CSV table of C-alpha atoms and ligand atoms in Angstrom, one decimal:
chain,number,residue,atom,x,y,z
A,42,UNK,CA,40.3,-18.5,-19.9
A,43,UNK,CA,37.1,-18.0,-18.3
A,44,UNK,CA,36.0,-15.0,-17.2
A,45,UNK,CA,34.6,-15.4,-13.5
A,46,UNK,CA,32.1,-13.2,-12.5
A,47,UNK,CA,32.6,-12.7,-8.4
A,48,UNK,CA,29.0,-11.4,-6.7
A,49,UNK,CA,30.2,-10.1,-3.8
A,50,UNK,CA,28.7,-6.6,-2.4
A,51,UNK,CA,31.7,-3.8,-2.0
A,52,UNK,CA,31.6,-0.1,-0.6
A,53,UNK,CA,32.0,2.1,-3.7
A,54,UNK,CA,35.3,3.4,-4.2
A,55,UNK,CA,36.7,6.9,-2.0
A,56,UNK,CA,36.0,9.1,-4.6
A,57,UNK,CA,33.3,7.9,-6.9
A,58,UNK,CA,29.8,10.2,-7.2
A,59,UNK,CA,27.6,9.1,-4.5
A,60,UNK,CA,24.5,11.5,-5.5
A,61,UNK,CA,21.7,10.7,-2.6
A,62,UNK,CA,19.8,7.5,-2.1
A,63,UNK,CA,20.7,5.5,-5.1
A,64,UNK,CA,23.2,3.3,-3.4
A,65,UNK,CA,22.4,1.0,-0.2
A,66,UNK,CA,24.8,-1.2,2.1
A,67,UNK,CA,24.9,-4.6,2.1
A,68,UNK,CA,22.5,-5.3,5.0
A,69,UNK,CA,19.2,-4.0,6.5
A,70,UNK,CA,17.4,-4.2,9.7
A,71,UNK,CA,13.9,-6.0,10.2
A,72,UNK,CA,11.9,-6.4,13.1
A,73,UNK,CA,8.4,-7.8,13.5
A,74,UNK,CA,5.0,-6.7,14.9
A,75,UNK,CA,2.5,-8.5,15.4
A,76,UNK,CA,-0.7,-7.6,17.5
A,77,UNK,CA,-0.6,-9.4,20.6
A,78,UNK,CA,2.6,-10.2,20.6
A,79,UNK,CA,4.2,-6.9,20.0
A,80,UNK,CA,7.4,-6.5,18.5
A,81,UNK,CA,9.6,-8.9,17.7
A,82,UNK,CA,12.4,-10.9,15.9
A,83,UNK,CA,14.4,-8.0,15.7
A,84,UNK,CA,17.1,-9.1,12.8
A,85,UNK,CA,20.0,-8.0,10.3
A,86,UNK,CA,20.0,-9.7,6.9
A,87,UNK,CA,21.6,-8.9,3.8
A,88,UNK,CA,20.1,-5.9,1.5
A,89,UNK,CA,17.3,-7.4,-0.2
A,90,UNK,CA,14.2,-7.4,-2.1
A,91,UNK,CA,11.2,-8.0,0.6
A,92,UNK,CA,7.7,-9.7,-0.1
A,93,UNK,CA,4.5,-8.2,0.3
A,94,UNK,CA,1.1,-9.4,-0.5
A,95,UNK,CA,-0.5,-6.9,-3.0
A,96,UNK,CA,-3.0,-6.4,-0.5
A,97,UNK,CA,-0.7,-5.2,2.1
A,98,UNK,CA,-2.0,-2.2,3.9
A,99,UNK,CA,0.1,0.4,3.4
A,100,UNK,CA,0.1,0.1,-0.4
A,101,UNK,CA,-3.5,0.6,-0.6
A,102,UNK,CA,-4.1,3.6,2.5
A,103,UNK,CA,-0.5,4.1,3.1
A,104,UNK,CA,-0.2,3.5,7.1
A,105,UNK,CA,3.7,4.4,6.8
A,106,UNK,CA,5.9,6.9,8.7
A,107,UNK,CA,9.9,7.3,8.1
A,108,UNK,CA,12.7,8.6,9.5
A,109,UNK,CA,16.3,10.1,8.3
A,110,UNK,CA,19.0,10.5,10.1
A,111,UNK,CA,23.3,10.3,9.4
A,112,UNK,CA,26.4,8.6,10.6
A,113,UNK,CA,29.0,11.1,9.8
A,114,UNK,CA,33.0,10.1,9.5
A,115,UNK,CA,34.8,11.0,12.2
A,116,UNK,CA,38.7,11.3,13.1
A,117,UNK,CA,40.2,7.7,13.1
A,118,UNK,CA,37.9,5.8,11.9
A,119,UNK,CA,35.0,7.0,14.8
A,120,UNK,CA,31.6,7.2,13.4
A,121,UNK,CA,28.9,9.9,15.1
A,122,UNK,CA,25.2,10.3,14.9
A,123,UNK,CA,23.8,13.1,15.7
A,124,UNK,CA,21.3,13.2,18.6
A,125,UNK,CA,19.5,10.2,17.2
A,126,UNK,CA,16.9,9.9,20.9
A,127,UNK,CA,15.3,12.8,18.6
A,128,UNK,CA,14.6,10.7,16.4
A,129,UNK,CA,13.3,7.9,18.2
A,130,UNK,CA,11.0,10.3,19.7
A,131,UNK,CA,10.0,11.9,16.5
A,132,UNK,CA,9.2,8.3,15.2
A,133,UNK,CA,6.7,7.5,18.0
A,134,UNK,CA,4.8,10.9,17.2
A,135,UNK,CA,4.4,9.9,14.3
A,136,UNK,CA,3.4,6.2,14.7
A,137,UNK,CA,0.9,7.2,17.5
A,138,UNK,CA,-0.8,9.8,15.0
A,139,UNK,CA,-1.2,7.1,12.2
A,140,UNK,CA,-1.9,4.5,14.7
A,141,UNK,CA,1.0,2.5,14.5
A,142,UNK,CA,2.6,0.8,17.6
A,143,UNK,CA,5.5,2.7,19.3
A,144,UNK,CA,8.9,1.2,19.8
A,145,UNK,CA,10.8,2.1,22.9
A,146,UNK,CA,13.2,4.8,22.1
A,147,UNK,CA,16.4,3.2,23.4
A,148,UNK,CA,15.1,0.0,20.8
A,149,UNK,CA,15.2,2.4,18.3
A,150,UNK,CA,18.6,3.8,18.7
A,151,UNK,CA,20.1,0.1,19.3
A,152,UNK,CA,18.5,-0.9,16.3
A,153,UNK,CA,20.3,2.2,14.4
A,154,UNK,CA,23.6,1.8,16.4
A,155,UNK,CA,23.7,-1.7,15.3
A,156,UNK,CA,23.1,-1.7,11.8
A,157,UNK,CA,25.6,1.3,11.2
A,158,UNK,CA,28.1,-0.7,13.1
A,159,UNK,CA,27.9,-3.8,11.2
A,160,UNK,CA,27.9,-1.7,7.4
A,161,UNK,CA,30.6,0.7,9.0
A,162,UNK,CA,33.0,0.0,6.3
A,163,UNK,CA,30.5,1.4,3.6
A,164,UNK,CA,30.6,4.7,5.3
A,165,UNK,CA,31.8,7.1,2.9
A,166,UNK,CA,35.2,9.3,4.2
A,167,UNK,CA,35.3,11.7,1.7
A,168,UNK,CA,35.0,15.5,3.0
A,169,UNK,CA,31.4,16.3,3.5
A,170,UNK,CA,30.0,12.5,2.8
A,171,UNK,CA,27.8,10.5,5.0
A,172,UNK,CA,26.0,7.7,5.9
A,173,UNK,CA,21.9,8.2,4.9
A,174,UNK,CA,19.9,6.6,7.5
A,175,UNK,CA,16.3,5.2,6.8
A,176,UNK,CA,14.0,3.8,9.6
A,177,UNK,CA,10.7,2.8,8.3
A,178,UNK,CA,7.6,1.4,9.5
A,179,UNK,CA,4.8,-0.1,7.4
A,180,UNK,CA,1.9,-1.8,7.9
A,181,UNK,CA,1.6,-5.5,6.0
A,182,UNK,CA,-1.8,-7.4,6.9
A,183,UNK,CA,-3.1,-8.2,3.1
A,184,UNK,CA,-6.6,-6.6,3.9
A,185,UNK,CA,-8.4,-4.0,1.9
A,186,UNK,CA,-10.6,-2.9,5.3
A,187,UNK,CA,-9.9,0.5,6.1
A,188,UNK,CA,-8.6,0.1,10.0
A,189,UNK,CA,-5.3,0.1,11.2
A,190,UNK,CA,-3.2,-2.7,10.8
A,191,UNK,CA,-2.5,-5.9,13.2
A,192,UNK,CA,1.0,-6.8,11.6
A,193,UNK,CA,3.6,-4.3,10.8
A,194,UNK,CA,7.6,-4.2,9.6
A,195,UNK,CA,10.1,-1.7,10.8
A,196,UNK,CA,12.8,-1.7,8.8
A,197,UNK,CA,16.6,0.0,8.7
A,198,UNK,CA,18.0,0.5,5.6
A,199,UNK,CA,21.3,2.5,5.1
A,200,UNK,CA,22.5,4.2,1.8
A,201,UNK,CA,25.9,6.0,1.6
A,202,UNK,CA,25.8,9.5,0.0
A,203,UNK,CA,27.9,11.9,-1.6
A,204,UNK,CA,28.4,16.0,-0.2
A,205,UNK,CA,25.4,17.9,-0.3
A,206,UNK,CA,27.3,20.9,-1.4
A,207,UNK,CA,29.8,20.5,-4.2
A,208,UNK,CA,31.6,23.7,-3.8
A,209,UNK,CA,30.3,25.6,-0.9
A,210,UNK,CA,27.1,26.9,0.0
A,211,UNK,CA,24.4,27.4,-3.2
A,212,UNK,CA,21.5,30.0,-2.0
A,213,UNK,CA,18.4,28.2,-3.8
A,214,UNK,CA,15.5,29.8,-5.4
A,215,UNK,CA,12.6,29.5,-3.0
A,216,UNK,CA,8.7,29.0,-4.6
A,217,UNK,CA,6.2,30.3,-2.4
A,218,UNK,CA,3.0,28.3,-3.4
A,219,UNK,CA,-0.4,29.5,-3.0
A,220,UNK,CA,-2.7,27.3,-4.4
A,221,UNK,CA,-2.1,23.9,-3.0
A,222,UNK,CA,-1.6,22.9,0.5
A,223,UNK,CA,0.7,20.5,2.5
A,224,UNK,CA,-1.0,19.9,6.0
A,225,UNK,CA,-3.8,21.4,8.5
A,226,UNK,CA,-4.4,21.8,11.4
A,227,UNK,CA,-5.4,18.3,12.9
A,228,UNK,CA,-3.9,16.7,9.5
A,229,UNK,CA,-0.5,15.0,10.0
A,230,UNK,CA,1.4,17.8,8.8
A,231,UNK,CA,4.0,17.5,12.2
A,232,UNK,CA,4.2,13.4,11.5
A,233,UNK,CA,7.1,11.7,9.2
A,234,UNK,CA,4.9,10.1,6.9
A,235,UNK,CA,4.9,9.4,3.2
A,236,UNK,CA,1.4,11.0,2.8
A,237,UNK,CA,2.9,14.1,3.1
A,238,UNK,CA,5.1,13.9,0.5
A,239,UNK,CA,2.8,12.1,-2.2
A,240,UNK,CA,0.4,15.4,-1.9
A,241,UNK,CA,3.5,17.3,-2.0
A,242,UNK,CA,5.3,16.7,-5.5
A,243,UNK,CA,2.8,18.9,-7.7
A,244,UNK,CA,3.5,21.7,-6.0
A,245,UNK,CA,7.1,20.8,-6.2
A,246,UNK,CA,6.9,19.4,-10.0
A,247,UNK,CA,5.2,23.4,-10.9
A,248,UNK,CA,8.2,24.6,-8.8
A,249,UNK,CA,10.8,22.8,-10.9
A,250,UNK,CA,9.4,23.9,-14.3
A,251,UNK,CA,9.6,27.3,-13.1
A,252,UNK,CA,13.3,27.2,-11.9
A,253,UNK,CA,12.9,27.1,-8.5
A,254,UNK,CA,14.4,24.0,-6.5
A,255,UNK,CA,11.7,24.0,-3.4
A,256,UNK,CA,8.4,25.2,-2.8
A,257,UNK,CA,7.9,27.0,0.8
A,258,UNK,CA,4.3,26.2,2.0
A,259,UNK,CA,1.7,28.4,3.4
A,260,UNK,CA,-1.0,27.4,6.3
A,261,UNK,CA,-3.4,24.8,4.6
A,262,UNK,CA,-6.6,27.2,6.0
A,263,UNK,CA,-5.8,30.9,5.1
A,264,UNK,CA,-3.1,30.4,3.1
A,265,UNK,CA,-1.2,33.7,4.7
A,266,UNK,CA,1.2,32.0,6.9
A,267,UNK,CA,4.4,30.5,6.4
A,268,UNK,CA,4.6,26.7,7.4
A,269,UNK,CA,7.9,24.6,5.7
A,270,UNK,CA,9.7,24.7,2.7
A,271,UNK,CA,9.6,20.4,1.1
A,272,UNK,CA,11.7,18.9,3.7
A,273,UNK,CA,13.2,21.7,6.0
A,274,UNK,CA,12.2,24.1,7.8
A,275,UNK,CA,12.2,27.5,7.3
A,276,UNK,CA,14.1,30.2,9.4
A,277,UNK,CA,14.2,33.8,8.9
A,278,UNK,CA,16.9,37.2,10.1
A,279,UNK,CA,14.2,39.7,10.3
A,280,UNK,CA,16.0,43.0,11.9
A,281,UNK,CA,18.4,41.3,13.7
A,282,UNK,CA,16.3,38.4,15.0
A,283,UNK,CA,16.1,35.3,14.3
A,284,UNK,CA,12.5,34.6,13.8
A,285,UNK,CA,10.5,30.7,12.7
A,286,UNK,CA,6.9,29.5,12.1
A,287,UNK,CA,5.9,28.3,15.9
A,288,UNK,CA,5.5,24.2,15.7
A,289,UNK,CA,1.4,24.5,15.5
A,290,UNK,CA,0.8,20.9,14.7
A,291,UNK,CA,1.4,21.4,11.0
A,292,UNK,CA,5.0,21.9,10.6
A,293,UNK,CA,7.3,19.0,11.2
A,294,UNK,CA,9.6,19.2,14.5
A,295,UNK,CA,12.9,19.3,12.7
A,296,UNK,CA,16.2,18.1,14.9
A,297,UNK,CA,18.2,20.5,12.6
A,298,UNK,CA,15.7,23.3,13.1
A,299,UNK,CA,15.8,22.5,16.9
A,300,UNK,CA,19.5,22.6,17.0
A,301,UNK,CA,19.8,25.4,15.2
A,302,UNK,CA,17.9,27.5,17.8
A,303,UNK,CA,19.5,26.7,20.3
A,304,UNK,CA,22.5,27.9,18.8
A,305,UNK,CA,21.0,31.3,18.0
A,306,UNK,CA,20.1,31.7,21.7
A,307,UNK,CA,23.5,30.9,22.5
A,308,UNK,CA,25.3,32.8,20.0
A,309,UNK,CA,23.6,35.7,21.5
A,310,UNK,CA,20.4,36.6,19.2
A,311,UNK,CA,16.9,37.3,20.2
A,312,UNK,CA,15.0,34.1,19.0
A,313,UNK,CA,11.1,34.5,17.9
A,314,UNK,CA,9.1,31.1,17.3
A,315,UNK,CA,5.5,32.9,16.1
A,316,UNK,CA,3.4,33.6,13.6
A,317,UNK,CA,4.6,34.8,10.3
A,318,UNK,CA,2.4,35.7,7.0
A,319,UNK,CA,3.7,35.8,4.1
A,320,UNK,CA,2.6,39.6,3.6
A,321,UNK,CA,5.1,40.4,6.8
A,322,UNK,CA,7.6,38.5,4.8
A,323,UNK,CA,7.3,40.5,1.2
A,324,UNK,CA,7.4,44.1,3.2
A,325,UNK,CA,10.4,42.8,5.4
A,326,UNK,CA,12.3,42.0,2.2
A,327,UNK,CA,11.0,45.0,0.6
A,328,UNK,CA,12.6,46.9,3.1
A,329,UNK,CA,15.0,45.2,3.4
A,330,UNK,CA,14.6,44.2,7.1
A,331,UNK,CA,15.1,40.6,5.7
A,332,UNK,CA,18.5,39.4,6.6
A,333,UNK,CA,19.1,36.5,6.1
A,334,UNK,CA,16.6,33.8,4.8
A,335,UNK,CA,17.9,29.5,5.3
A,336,UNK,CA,16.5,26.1,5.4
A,337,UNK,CA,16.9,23.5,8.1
A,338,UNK,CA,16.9,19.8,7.6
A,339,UNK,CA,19.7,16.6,7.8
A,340,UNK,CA,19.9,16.3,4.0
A,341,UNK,CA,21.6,20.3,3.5
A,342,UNK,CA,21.9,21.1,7.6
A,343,UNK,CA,21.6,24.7,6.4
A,344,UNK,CA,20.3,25.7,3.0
A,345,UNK,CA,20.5,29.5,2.2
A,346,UNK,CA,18.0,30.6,0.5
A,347,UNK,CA,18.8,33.5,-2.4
A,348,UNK,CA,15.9,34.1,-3.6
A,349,UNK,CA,11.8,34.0,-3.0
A,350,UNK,CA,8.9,34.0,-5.5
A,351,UNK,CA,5.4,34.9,-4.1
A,352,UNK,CA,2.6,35.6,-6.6
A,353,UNK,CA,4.5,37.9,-9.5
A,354,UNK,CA,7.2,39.3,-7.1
A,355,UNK,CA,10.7,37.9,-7.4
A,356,UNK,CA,12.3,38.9,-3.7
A,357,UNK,CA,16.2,38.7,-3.7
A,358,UNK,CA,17.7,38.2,0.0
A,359,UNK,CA,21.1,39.3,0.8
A,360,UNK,CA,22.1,40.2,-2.9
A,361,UNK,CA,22.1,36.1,-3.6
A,362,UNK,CA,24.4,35.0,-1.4
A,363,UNK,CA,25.1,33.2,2.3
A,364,UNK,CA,25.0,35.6,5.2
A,365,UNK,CA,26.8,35.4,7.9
A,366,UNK,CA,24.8,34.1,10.6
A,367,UNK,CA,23.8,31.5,8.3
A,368,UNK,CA,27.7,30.2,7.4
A,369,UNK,CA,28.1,30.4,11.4
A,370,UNK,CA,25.5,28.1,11.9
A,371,UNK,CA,26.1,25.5,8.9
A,372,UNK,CA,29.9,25.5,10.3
A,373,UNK,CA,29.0,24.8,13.8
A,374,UNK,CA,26.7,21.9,13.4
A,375,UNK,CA,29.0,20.5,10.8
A,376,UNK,CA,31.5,20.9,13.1
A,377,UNK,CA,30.0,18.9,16.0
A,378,UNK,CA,28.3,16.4,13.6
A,379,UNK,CA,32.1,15.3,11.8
A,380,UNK,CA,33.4,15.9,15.7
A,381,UNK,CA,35.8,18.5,14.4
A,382,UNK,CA,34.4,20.6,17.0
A,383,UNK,CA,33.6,20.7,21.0
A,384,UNK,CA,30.3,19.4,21.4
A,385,UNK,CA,28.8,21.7,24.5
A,386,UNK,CA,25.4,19.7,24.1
A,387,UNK,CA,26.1,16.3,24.1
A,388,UNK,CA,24.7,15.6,20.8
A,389,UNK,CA,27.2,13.8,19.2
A,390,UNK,CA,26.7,9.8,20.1
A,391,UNK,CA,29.7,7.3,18.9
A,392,UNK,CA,28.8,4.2,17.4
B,1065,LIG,C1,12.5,15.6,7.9
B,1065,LIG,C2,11.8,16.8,7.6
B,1065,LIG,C3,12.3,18.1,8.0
B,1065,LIG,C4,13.6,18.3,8.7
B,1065,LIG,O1,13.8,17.6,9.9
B,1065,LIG,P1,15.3,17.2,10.4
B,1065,LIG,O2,15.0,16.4,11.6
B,1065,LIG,O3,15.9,18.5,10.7
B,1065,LIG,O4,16.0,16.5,9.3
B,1065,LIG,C5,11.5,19.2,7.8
B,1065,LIG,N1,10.3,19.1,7.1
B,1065,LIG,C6,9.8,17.9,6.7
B,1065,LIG,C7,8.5,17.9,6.0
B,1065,LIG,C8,10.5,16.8,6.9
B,1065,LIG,O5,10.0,15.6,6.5
């Protein structure tokens, strides 16, 4: 008897371990730019390796930005994004502060729309699974010049991924760093790009070794204010309100952190977008005024935050566990983004 080997792509099984962004669909999105022509050939084709010159662009001065968004498993079979014009708005920011052509926003959201459609049966149904949604643009022309690029690819890829929480809501150890920086001011701190996460991972590697799971950044020219924890943003209960760095051109515009304040305003609290140094922060949770303390991003939604380090004091917030305003929130969005509840705000959009 032989023993035939069949290749033939399959979703992964209901209840085998997902983790994040190990395991990709079996098609991708590609679409073409190329100056004077603009873009073009817009195309699905299965999951593969692509081809590059070594001289391609972004490998040598990294002209790239990115985007992440999720389909999420709804009732019968429905599959909801979650306000995904933010995105394609987010993703022309960043391509016109890296110099990369724009693509026009309803493109953008066809492109996802279509690509989650055709790979819907690899969306995983488990509770709190989802659908990891990459958008990418890089530029190709094999040049070593430094200039932007003539020739680009935007590219969709999709990767199914397990629950971001295991068993409820895990307050994480927060690292405030104060020797290296993430962004500036005029930098490209508020742009998607990969730039800002390649100067990131020391800080986060000196993080890790000490225990802590994410570093919280300060402003890259004093060093005394609070910018963004790795990839969320950073939202604080300070006395009752609910108070966030102001978007300053250094801090990326999250769609979570967006969300999430308008929810505060709605849910009745007094919501501060300002200033906020990292001293004001130590005597708040000194005092105690510190409430509550979460992250805001796609990957967690909300990501409490237990515990902060800042020089050689260890602050805890909220004796190490989720506060309330914080569980509110994380089961609201959830809510709207599975479409287990109303949506007010017409953010949910069915595929
Ligand atoms: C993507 C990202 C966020 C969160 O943005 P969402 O749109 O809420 O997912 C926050 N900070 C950084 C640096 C990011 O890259």
């Amino acid at each position: 008897m032989l023993d035939i080997t069949v290749n033939s792509v399959m979703p992964p099984k209901a209840g085998q371990p997902l983790g994040f962004g190990r395991v990709f669909t079996e098609h991708m999105f590609m679409m073409d730019y190329t100056r004077g022509q603009g873009w073009h050939d817009a195309r699905v084709v299965p999951y593969q390796n692509i081809s590059l010159s070594p001289a391609a662009m972004v490998l040598h001065y990294g002209q790239e930005i990115f985007e992440g968004l999720k389909a999420y498993p709804g009732e019968n079979g429905e599959v909801y994004l979650f306000r995904p014009d933010m995105n394609a708005k987010r993703s022309n920011q960043s391509c016109e502060r890296l110099v990369i052509p724009p693509i026009p926003e309803e493109d953008f959201v066809q492109a996802v729309k279509t690509i989650v459609d055709i790979d819907r049966k690899w969306i995983p149904t488990d509770p709190g699974t989802s659908l990891y949604i990459r958008p990418f643009i890089i530029a190709t022309d094999p040049f070593l010049g430094v200039a932007p690029g003539s020739n680009y690819l935007f590219m969709i890829i999709l990767s199914p991924s397990g629950a971001y929480y295991e068993s409820g809501l895990e307050p994480v150890g927060i690292w405030i760093e104060d020797e290296y920086v993430r962004a500036v001011r005029g930098g490209m701190g508020f742009a998607k790009c990969g730039g800002n996460y390649a100067c990131s991972l020391i800080a986060q590697q000196k993080a890790h070794d000490d225990g802590y799971s994410q570093v919280l950044w300060l402003d890259g020219v004093e060093r005394k204010y609070i910018e963004e924890v790795g990839a969320m943003n950073i939202c604080f209960k300070i006395s009752g309100k609910i108070v966030t760095p102001v978007l300053n051109g250094s801090i990326l515009p999250g769609i979570t952190r967006n969300s999430v304040l308008t929810l505060c305003r709605d849910m009745g609290y007094e919501v501060e977008e300002r200033r906020i140094s990292v001293d004001e922060l130590v005597e708040a949770a000194r005092s105690g005024a510190l409430e509550e303390c979460f992250g805001t991003g796609t990957a967690a939604v909300i990501s409490p935050v237990g515990k902060l380090r800042y020089k050689d004091e260890v602050m805890e917030i909220g004796g190490g566990k989720i506060g309330p305003v914080s569980q509110k929130l994380y089961d609201t969005l959830t809510g709207i983004q599975w479409g287990k509840l109303d949506d007010p705000y017409g953010w949910r959009v069915t595929v």
